Coordinates of C-alpha atoms in Angstrom, one line a residue:
M20 CA 64.4 24.4 78.7
A21 CA 63.4 26.9 75.9
V22 CA 62.0 25.7 72.6
A23 CA 65.0 27.0 70.7
E24 CA 67.3 25.0 73.0
L25 CA 65.3 21.9 72.3
L26 CA 65.6 22.5 68.5
I27 CA 69.4 22.8 68.9
E28 CA 69.5 19.7 71.0
R29 CA 67.7 17.8 68.3
G30 CA 70.1 19.0 65.6
L31 CA 67.4 20.9 63.8
V32 CA 68.9 24.4 64.3
T33 CA 72.5 25.6 64.7
E34 CA 73.7 28.4 67.0
E35 CA 74.3 30.6 64.0
Q36 CA 70.8 30.1 62.7
L37 CA 69.4 30.9 66.1
K38 CA 71.4 34.1 66.3
A39 CA 70.2 35.1 62.8
A40 CA 66.6 34.4 63.8
E41 CA 66.9 36.6 66.9
A42 CA 68.2 39.4 64.7
A43 CA 65.4 38.9 62.2
R44 CA 62.5 39.3 64.7
N45 CA 59.7 41.7 63.7
G46 CA 59.4 43.4 67.1
A47 CA 59.7 42.1 70.6
E48 CA 56.4 40.2 70.3
E49 CA 57.6 37.7 67.6
R50 CA 59.2 34.6 69.2
V51 CA 62.4 33.2 67.9
D52 CA 60.7 29.9 67.0
E53 CA 58.2 31.8 64.9
V54 CA 61.1 33.4 63.0
L55 CA 62.7 30.0 62.4
V56 CA 59.4 28.7 60.9
R57 CA 58.8 31.9 58.9
T58 CA 62.3 31.8 57.3
G59 CA 62.0 28.1 56.5
V60 CA 64.8 26.9 58.8
V61 CA 62.5 24.4 60.6
S62 CA 58.9 23.3 59.9
E63 CA 56.0 24.2 62.1
R64 CA 55.6 20.6 63.0
D65 CA 59.2 20.5 64.3
V66 CA 58.5 23.4 66.6
L67 CA 55.2 21.9 67.8
L68 CA 57.0 18.6 68.6
A69 CA 59.4 20.6 70.8
L70 CA 56.6 22.5 72.4
S71 CA 54.7 19.2 73.0
E72 CA 57.7 17.9 74.9
Q73 CA 58.3 21.2 76.8
L74 CA 54.6 21.8 77.8
R75 CA 53.6 18.2 77.9
M76 CA 50.7 18.8 75.5
P77 CA 49.8 16.1 73.0
L78 CA 50.3 17.0 69.3
L79 CA 47.3 15.8 67.2
E80 CA 47.0 14.9 63.5
L81 CA 43.7 16.6 62.7
S82 CA 41.3 15.8 59.9
P83 CA 38.0 17.5 59.2
T84 CA 36.2 14.1 59.4
D85 CA 37.5 13.6 63.0
I86 CA 35.6 16.6 64.3
D87 CA 32.0 16.1 65.7
P88 CA 30.0 19.1 64.3
K89 CA 28.1 19.3 67.6
L90 CA 31.3 20.4 69.3
L91 CA 31.6 23.4 67.1
S92 CA 28.5 25.0 68.6
L93 CA 30.3 25.2 71.9
V94 CA 32.7 27.9 70.7
P95 CA 31.5 31.0 68.9
S96 CA 32.7 31.1 65.2
Q97 CA 34.1 34.6 65.8
L98 CA 36.6 33.2 68.3
V99 CA 37.5 30.3 66.0
H100 CA 38.3 32.6 63.1
K101 CA 39.9 35.3 65.4
H102 CA 42.4 33.0 67.1
N103 CA 42.7 30.1 64.6
L104 CA 41.7 27.3 67.0
V105 CA 39.0 24.6 67.0
P106 CA 37.3 22.4 69.6
V107 CA 38.3 18.8 68.9
A108 CA 36.9 16.6 71.8
R109 CA 34.9 16.8 75.0
R110 CA 35.2 14.5 77.9
G111 CA 32.8 15.3 80.6
K112 CA 33.3 19.0 81.4
V113 CA 36.8 19.1 79.8
L114 CA 36.8 20.7 76.3
Q115 CA 39.9 20.1 74.2
I116 CA 40.9 23.0 72.0
A117 CA 43.4 22.6 69.3
T118 CA 45.8 25.5 68.7
S119 CA 49.1 26.1 67.1
N120 CA 50.0 28.9 69.5
P121 CA 49.7 27.7 73.1
H122 CA 51.4 30.9 74.3
N123 CA 48.2 32.8 73.5
I124 CA 46.6 32.5 76.9
Y125 CA 44.2 35.3 76.2
A126 CA 42.6 33.3 73.4
L127 CA 42.1 30.3 75.6
D128 CA 40.6 32.5 78.3
E129 CA 38.1 33.9 75.8
V130 CA 37.0 30.4 74.8
A131 CA 36.7 29.4 78.5
A132 CA 34.5 32.5 79.1
S133 CA 32.2 31.6 76.2
C134 CA 31.8 28.0 77.4
T135 CA 30.8 28.5 81.1
D136 CA 30.2 24.8 81.9
C137 CA 33.5 23.7 80.3
R138 CA 37.1 23.6 81.4
V139 CA 39.4 24.3 78.5
E140 CA 42.3 22.0 77.9
P141 CA 44.7 23.0 75.0
V142 CA 46.2 20.5 72.6
L143 CA 48.6 21.2 69.7
A144 CA 48.0 20.9 66.0
T145 CA 49.6 22.5 63.0
Q146 CA 48.1 25.7 61.5
A147 CA 47.6 23.8 58.2
D148 CA 45.5 21.1 59.9
I149 CA 43.5 23.7 61.9
N150 CA 42.8 25.7 58.7
K151 CA 41.5 22.6 56.9
V152 CA 39.1 21.9 59.7
I153 CA 37.9 25.5 59.8
K154 CA 37.4 25.6 56.0
A155 CA 35.6 22.2 56.0
H156 CA 33.2 23.1 58.8
Y157 CA 32.8 26.9 58.6
G158 CA 33.5 27.3 54.8
V159 CA 36.1 29.3 52.8
G160 CA 36.0 32.9 53.9
G161 CA 33.7 32.2 56.8
D162 CA 35.3 34.8 59.1
V163 CA 35.0 37.4 56.3
L164 CA 31.3 36.7 55.9
D165 CA 30.7 36.8 59.6
R166 CA 32.2 40.3 59.7
M167 CA 30.3 41.4 56.5
I168 CA 27.0 40.3 58.0
T169 CA 27.7 42.2 61.2
E170 CA 28.6 45.3 59.3
T171 CA 25.5 45.2 57.0
D172 CA 22.8 44.0 59.4
D173 CA 21.8 47.6 60.3
L174 CA 22.1 48.9 56.8
E175 CA 18.9 49.8 55.0
I176 CA 18.9 50.8 51.3
D177 CA 16.0 52.3 49.3
A178 CA 16.4 50.6 46.0
A179 CA 14.4 53.3 44.2
E180 CA 16.9 55.9 45.2
V181 CA 20.2 54.1 44.8
D182 CA 22.1 53.4 41.6
S183 CA 22.8 49.7 42.0
S184 CA 25.9 49.8 39.8
D185 CA 27.4 52.5 42.1
L186 CA 26.5 50.4 45.1
D187 CA 28.0 47.3 43.6
V188 CA 31.3 49.2 42.9
Q189 CA 31.4 50.5 46.4
M190 CA 30.8 47.1 48.0
A191 CA 33.2 45.4 45.7
Q192 CA 36.0 47.7 46.8
E193 CA 35.4 47.0 50.5
A194 CA 38.3 45.2 52.2
T195 CA 36.1 42.4 53.4
V196 CA 34.8 41.6 49.9
I197 CA 38.4 41.8 48.5
K198 CA 39.6 39.3 51.2
L199 CA 36.6 37.0 50.6
V200 CA 37.4 36.8 46.8
N201 CA 41.1 36.3 47.5
E202 CA 40.4 33.5 49.9
I203 CA 38.3 31.7 47.3
L204 CA 41.0 32.1 44.7
V205 CA 43.8 30.9 47.0
E206 CA 41.7 27.9 48.1
A207 CA 41.0 26.9 44.5
I208 CA 44.7 27.1 43.6
A209 CA 45.6 25.0 46.7
Q210 CA 43.1 22.3 45.6
R211 CA 44.7 22.2 42.1
A212 CA 41.5 23.5 40.5
S213 CA 41.6 24.4 36.7
D214 CA 38.3 26.4 36.9
I215 CA 36.2 28.2 39.4
H216 CA 32.4 28.5 38.8
F217 CA 30.2 31.1 40.5
E218 CA 26.6 30.1 39.8
P219 CA 23.5 32.1 40.8
F220 CA 20.2 30.4 41.5
E221 CA 16.9 31.6 42.9
T222 CA 17.7 30.9 46.5
D223 CA 21.4 30.1 46.4
F224 CA 24.8 31.2 45.1
I225 CA 27.0 28.3 44.5
V226 CA 30.8 28.2 44.1
R227 CA 32.4 25.1 42.5
Y228 CA 35.9 24.1 41.7
R229 CA 36.9 21.8 38.7
V230 CA 39.6 19.5 40.0
D231 CA 41.1 16.9 37.7
G232 CA 38.2 17.5 35.2
V233 CA 35.4 17.0 37.7
L234 CA 33.4 19.7 39.4
H235 CA 33.3 19.8 43.3
S236 CA 31.2 22.1 45.4
A237 CA 33.5 24.6 47.3
N238 CA 32.8 24.7 51.0
V239 CA 31.6 28.3 51.3
P240 CA 29.1 29.4 53.9
P241 CA 25.5 29.8 52.6
E242 CA 25.6 33.5 53.7
I243 CA 27.6 34.3 50.6
R244 CA 24.3 34.5 48.8
R245 CA 23.7 37.9 50.4
F246 CA 26.9 39.3 48.9
Q247 CA 26.5 37.7 45.4
N248 CA 26.5 41.1 43.5
A249 CA 29.5 42.4 45.5
V250 CA 31.6 39.2 44.7
I251 CA 30.7 39.3 41.0
S252 CA 31.4 43.0 40.8
R253 CA 34.8 42.5 42.4
L254 CA 35.7 39.9 39.8
K255 CA 34.5 42.2 37.0
I256 CA 36.6 45.0 38.4
L257 CA 39.7 42.8 38.5
S258 CA 39.0 41.6 34.9
G259 CA 38.6 45.1 33.5
M260 CA 35.0 44.6 32.6
N261 CA 32.1 47.1 32.6
I262 CA 30.4 46.8 36.0
A263 CA 27.2 48.5 34.8
E264 CA 26.7 46.1 31.9
K265 CA 24.6 43.1 33.2
R266 CA 22.7 42.2 30.0
L267 CA 25.5 41.0 27.7
P268 CA 28.3 38.3 28.1
Q269 CA 31.8 39.8 28.8
D270 CA 35.3 38.3 28.8
G271 CA 38.4 39.5 30.6
G272 CA 41.3 38.4 32.8
F273 CA 43.8 39.3 35.4
K274 CA 47.0 38.0 37.0
I275 CA 47.7 37.1 40.6
K276 CA 50.9 36.1 42.5
T277 CA 50.8 33.5 45.3
H278 CA 53.6 31.6 46.9
G279 CA 56.1 33.0 44.4
R280 CA 54.0 31.8 41.4
E281 CA 52.4 34.0 38.8
I282 CA 49.0 32.7 37.8
D283 CA 46.8 34.0 34.9
L284 CA 43.0 33.9 35.3
R285 CA 40.7 34.1 32.2
V286 CA 37.2 35.3 33.2
S287 CA 33.9 34.8 31.4
V288 CA 30.7 36.4 32.6
I289 CA 27.2 35.4 31.3
P290 CA 23.9 36.9 32.3
M291 CA 21.6 34.3 33.7
A292 CA 18.0 34.1 35.2
F293 CA 19.0 35.0 38.7
G294 CA 22.1 37.1 38.2
E295 CA 25.4 36.8 36.4
G296 CA 27.3 33.5 36.2
V297 CA 31.1 33.7 36.3
V298 CA 33.7 31.1 35.3
L299 CA 37.5 31.7 35.9
R300 CA 40.0 29.5 34.1
I301 CA 43.2 29.2 36.1
L302 CA 46.4 29.0 34.1
D303 CA 49.3 28.2 36.3
R304 CA 52.4 28.4 34.0
T305 CA 54.6 26.7 36.7
A306 CA 52.3 23.6 36.8
I307 CA 52.5 22.7 33.1
A308 CA 54.4 19.5 32.3
L309 CA 56.3 20.3 29.1
D310 CA 57.6 16.7 28.7
L311 CA 55.7 14.1 26.7
P312 CA 56.6 11.2 29.0
Q313 CA 55.4 13.2 32.0
L314 CA 52.1 13.7 30.2
G315 CA 51.7 9.9 29.9
M316 CA 53.1 9.2 26.4
E317 CA 55.3 6.1 26.4
G318 CA 56.5 3.1 24.5
E319 CA 56.0 2.8 20.8
T320 CA 53.6 5.7 20.7
L321 CA 56.3 8.0 22.1
E322 CA 58.9 6.7 19.7
I323 CA 56.8 7.1 16.6
F324 CA 55.4 10.6 17.7
S325 CA 58.9 11.8 18.5
D326 CA 59.9 11.0 15.0
L327 CA 56.8 12.6 13.4
I328 CA 57.4 16.0 15.1
R329 CA 60.9 16.2 13.7
R330 CA 59.7 15.8 10.1
P331 CA 60.4 18.8 7.8
H332 CA 56.8 19.3 6.6
G333 CA 53.3 18.1 6.9
I334 CA 50.4 18.6 9.3
I335 CA 50.2 16.9 12.7
L336 CA 46.7 17.2 14.3
V337 CA 45.8 16.7 18.0
T338 CA 42.1 16.0 18.5
G339 CA 39.8 15.7 21.4
P340 CA 37.0 17.6 23.3
T341 CA 37.6 20.8 25.1
G342 CA 39.7 20.3 28.3
S343 CA 41.4 17.1 27.0
G344 CA 44.9 18.6 27.2
K345 CA 45.5 19.1 23.4
T346 CA 47.3 22.4 23.9
T347 CA 49.5 21.0 26.6
T348 CA 50.5 18.2 24.3
L349 CA 51.3 20.6 21.5
Y350 CA 53.4 22.8 23.9
A351 CA 55.3 19.7 25.0
S352 CA 55.9 18.7 21.4
L353 CA 57.3 22.2 20.5
G354 CA 59.4 22.1 23.7
S355 CA 61.0 18.9 22.7
I356 CA 62.0 20.2 19.2
V357 CA 62.9 23.8 19.9
D358 CA 66.6 24.6 19.3
G359 CA 68.7 27.3 17.8
E360 CA 68.3 26.0 14.3
K361 CA 64.5 26.3 13.9
K362 CA 62.2 29.3 13.6
I363 CA 58.9 28.4 15.4
L364 CA 55.8 30.6 15.2
T365 CA 52.4 30.1 17.0
I366 CA 49.0 31.8 16.7
E367 CA 46.9 31.1 19.7
D368 CA 43.6 32.2 21.3
P369 CA 44.7 32.8 24.0
I370 CA 48.4 32.3 24.7
E371 CA 48.1 30.0 27.7
Y372 CA 51.8 29.5 28.5
Y373 CA 55.0 31.2 27.2
L374 CA 57.6 29.0 25.7
E375 CA 61.3 29.9 25.6
G376 CA 62.6 30.1 22.1
V377 CA 59.1 30.2 20.5
N378 CA 57.6 33.3 18.8
Q379 CA 54.0 33.4 20.0
V380 CA 51.1 35.6 18.6
Q381 CA 47.7 36.2 20.2
T382 CA 44.6 36.5 18.0
L383 CA 42.9 39.9 18.1
S384 CA 39.4 39.7 16.7
R385 CA 38.7 43.5 17.0
V386 CA 41.4 44.3 14.4
G387 CA 40.8 41.2 12.3
L388 CA 43.8 39.2 13.4
D389 CA 42.4 35.6 13.2
F390 CA 44.1 32.3 12.7
A391 CA 43.9 32.4 8.9
R392 CA 45.2 36.0 8.6
A393 CA 48.1 35.2 11.0
M394 CA 49.0 32.1 9.0
R395 CA 49.2 34.0 5.8
A396 CA 51.5 36.5 7.4
F397 CA 53.6 33.7 9.0
L398 CA 54.5 32.4 5.5
R399 CA 56.4 35.6 4.8
H400 CA 58.2 35.3 8.1
D401 CA 60.5 32.4 7.1
P402 CA 59.3 29.8 9.7
D403 CA 60.3 26.2 10.0
V404 CA 57.4 25.1 12.3
I405 CA 54.0 26.7 12.7
L406 CA 51.4 26.0 15.5
V407 CA 47.8 27.0 14.8
G408 CA 45.8 27.0 18.0
E409 CA 42.7 25.4 16.4
I410 CA 41.4 24.7 12.9
R411 CA 37.8 26.1 13.1
D412 CA 36.9 26.8 9.5
R413 CA 37.7 26.0 5.9
E414 CA 39.9 29.1 5.4
T415 CA 42.2 28.2 8.4
A416 CA 42.3 24.6 7.3
E417 CA 43.3 25.4 3.7
T418 CA 45.9 28.0 4.8
A419 CA 47.5 25.4 7.2
I420 CA 47.5 22.8 4.4
N421 CA 49.1 25.2 1.9
A422 CA 51.8 26.0 4.6
S423 CA 52.5 22.3 5.0
L424 CA 52.7 21.7 1.2
T425 CA 55.2 24.5 0.8
G426 CA 57.7 22.9 3.2
H427 CA 56.6 23.8 6.7
L428 CA 55.7 21.5 9.7
V429 CA 52.3 22.6 11.0
F430 CA 50.8 21.6 14.4
S431 CA 47.1 22.2 15.2
T432 CA 44.1 21.0 17.1
L433 CA 40.7 19.8 15.9
H434 CA 37.5 18.9 17.7
T435 CA 36.8 15.2 16.9
N436 CA 36.1 12.3 19.2
D437 CA 38.8 10.0 17.7
S438 CA 41.8 10.1 15.4
I439 CA 40.1 8.5 12.4
S440 CA 37.4 11.2 12.2
A441 CA 39.8 14.0 11.6
A442 CA 40.0 13.6 7.8
T443 CA 36.2 13.4 7.6
R444 CA 35.9 16.6 9.7
L445 CA 38.3 18.5 7.4
I446 CA 36.4 17.3 4.3
N447 CA 33.1 18.3 5.8
M448 CA 34.6 21.8 6.3
G449 CA 34.9 22.0 2.6
V450 CA 38.6 21.1 2.1
E451 CA 39.3 19.0 -1.0
P452 CA 40.1 15.3 -0.1
F453 CA 43.3 15.3 -2.2
L454 CA 44.6 18.2 -0.1
V455 CA 43.8 16.4 3.2
S456 CA 45.4 13.2 1.8
S457 CA 48.6 14.8 0.7
S458 CA 49.2 17.0 3.8
V459 CA 48.1 15.2 7.0
E460 CA 51.0 13.1 8.4
A461 CA 49.4 11.9 11.6
V462 CA 46.5 12.5 14.0
L463 CA 46.8 12.1 17.8
A464 CA 43.6 11.7 19.7
Q465 CA 43.7 12.1 23.4
R466 CA 41.8 12.2 26.7
L467 CA 42.8 13.0 30.3
A468 CA 42.2 10.3 32.9
R469 CA 42.5 10.9 36.6
K470 CA 45.4 9.1 38.3
I471 CA 45.0 7.1 41.5
C472 CA 46.0 9.1 44.6
K473 CA 49.4 7.8 45.8
N474 CA 48.6 8.5 49.4
C475 CA 45.6 6.1 49.6
K476 CA 46.3 3.7 46.7
E477 CA 45.3 0.1 47.5
E478 CA 45.2 -3.3 45.7
Y479 CA 41.9 -5.1 45.2
V480 CA 40.4 -8.0 43.3
P481 CA 37.1 -7.0 41.5
E482 CA 34.1 -8.7 43.1
S483 CA 32.1 -8.6 39.8
P484 CA 34.6 -9.0 37.0
E485 CA 31.7 -9.3 34.5
T486 CA 31.1 -5.6 34.9
L487 CA 34.4 -4.9 33.2
P488 CA 34.3 -4.6 29.4
A489 CA 35.3 -7.7 27.4
E490 CA 38.0 -5.7 25.6
F491 CA 39.9 -5.3 28.9
G492 CA 40.6 -9.0 28.9
Y493 CA 40.4 -9.4 32.7
R494 CA 42.0 -12.6 34.0
K495 CA 40.4 -14.2 37.0
G496 CA 42.1 -13.3 40.3
E497 CA 44.1 -10.4 38.7
K498 CA 44.8 -7.6 41.1
L499 CA 43.9 -4.0 40.2
W500 CA 44.4 -0.7 42.1
R501 CA 42.1 2.0 43.4
G502 CA 42.2 5.0 45.8
A503 CA 40.5 4.5 49.1
G504 CA 40.0 8.2 49.5
C505 CA 41.9 10.5 51.9
R506 CA 42.1 14.2 52.7
E507 CA 44.9 14.8 50.2
C508 CA 42.6 13.8 47.3
L509 CA 39.4 15.3 48.8
N510 CA 38.2 11.7 49.4
T511 CA 37.9 11.1 45.6
G512 CA 40.7 8.5 45.4
Y513 CA 42.2 10.4 42.5
A514 CA 45.0 13.1 42.4
G515 CA 46.4 14.5 39.1
R516 CA 45.8 13.3 35.6
R517 CA 47.6 11.7 32.7
A518 CA 46.8 11.6 29.0
L519 CA 45.6 8.6 27.1
Y520 CA 46.7 8.6 23.5
E521 CA 45.5 7.1 20.1
L522 CA 48.1 7.8 17.4
L523 CA 47.0 7.4 13.7
V524 CA 49.9 7.5 11.2
M525 CA 48.9 8.0 7.6
T526 CA 49.7 5.2 5.2
D527 CA 49.3 5.0 1.4
E528 CA 46.2 2.9 1.8
L529 CA 44.6 5.4 4.1
R530 CA 45.5 8.3 1.9
E531 CA 43.8 6.6 -1.0
M532 CA 40.7 6.0 1.0
I533 CA 40.6 9.7 2.0
V534 CA 40.8 10.7 -1.7
N535 CA 37.9 8.3 -2.5
R536 CA 35.8 9.7 0.4
R537 CA 35.6 6.4 2.2
S538 CA 33.8 6.4 5.6
A539 CA 35.5 6.7 8.9
A540 CA 34.3 3.2 9.8
E541 CA 36.0 1.7 6.8
M542 CA 39.2 3.6 7.5
L543 CA 39.1 2.5 11.1
S544 CA 39.0 -1.2 10.0
V545 CA 42.1 -0.7 7.8
A546 CA 43.9 1.3 10.5
R547 CA 43.2 -1.4 13.1
K548 CA 44.8 -4.0 10.8
G549 CA 47.8 -1.7 10.6
G550 CA 48.2 -1.7 14.4
L551 CA 46.2 1.4 15.5
K552 CA 45.9 1.3 19.3
L553 CA 42.6 2.8 20.5
L554 CA 42.3 5.3 23.4
S555 CA 40.6 2.7 25.6
E556 CA 43.4 0.2 24.9
D557 CA 46.0 2.8 26.1
G558 CA 43.7 3.2 29.1
W559 CA 43.7 -0.5 29.9
G560 CA 47.5 -0.5 29.8
A561 CA 47.4 2.4 32.4
V562 CA 45.0 0.4 34.6
R563 CA 47.3 -2.6 34.6
Q564 CA 50.2 -0.4 35.5
G565 CA 48.2 0.9 38.5
V566 CA 48.0 4.4 37.2
T567 CA 44.2 4.7 36.9
T568 CA 41.1 2.6 37.4
P569 CA 38.8 0.8 34.9
E570 CA 35.9 3.1 35.9
E571 CA 38.0 6.2 35.0
V572 CA 39.0 4.8 31.6
L573 CA 35.3 4.0 30.8
R574 CA 34.3 7.5 31.9
V575 CA 36.8 9.4 29.7
T576 CA 36.8 7.1 26.6
K577 CA 33.1 6.5 26.1
V578 CA 31.8 8.3 23.0

């Protein structure tokens, strides 16, 4: 019985879908089941289950940790990359080869010819599982590097006669380099990375991904060191930078499309001791959660903050270090109040995401368009709500305060470790205390804590409760949660992040203390008596809900 008939028998495909697939074949070589997978009618796993029954081949669930690295030496890497198959087990003289295409007899014959003392036995596995094994053991772009090494082994260059910048441009535009860079970008996006770091050292060239706020080494082959200049030149070409300039920092960016998503990449290049270091910030507009509860705001904090962002005037500040999600919280705030009755203007550096119904402006330093200048122009544009990307100096702070005092609601960010320090920071910038006191309505401090992976989440009772901070208030025998580690979360036990919040609402007593230049410690004591919930306390609540772990809360809230 043909695979297509098995799929019909199992109720996965209709006769009409089968006929449509036959008509949609790209040439005689493409099988009908391949068309069904390509068009999304059935999954690859559904087809492999049918093939498993038809060919009496086992279908395996592959994980990179299941493969003995010694097995990999039995099959040349060129064949692994060429035919997308991997050796998975050996029993005596029988070598099991996992493939997603058992019809490719030529590939299996090539493997058999390369391993003369083995008899090849094919087993089935999904292409996704095979790709994960290949990337884990051979590295991202391993096949590309193999080909590049072969092509350049016989190449000799006299450095005294060759313009290195011309050579870099030529190599960067080679199809192999383009494919290598593309594979690194796609892999980073697949792993939910927010940044990609290319770091040159004396004897190494390291690629790292920042996932959920933590850097992880990307699994790229060490041979990438030989093509360091070509990779960096490729990124500079994409970003519209000067290839020849290797002495000064440069900034740029570009866009890519993958799986129907448009993704922006901001690129920074800095000259270092052993070459140029590159960092790419990945901005995936489809991945942003523009909803405060989705970000982690809940309960009384959500109720109070939702009321604050609907006030007619005043300043609302969001504070925290770089990468703590301040901009995302501001976007979510604007998204919840945007309607046909409000004029909302933003000045940002850069515009990270576009919001429907919001007029957004990008700073442009080369023509003098900075935050303060844009704010002054905004006041002549009849806005109701203004967002200033960041208050960096006295001029911007005073302009924002004047806007709030003339009947506008102003949102902005500030770099402070907690909410209570915001007033002190503005005063230290040179803003008069009475202006701070009369304009600031609330300060929201935040951090991003990694969430426990849902796939490997497990309950446990701490063996050493005394290691937990006293403020957590651990009760003997109380169960907590953690991630055991799995392939979905890269064995970290965490997947995704949520925000922890500390909301300080200004009271008459606090305003008076600001005017009198009282210290942050004194103000904190008063705010705590008024019910201020600290970042760590919000974190302990998330721990008890099974969202995150005590270790993660301590990591992100320690000052």
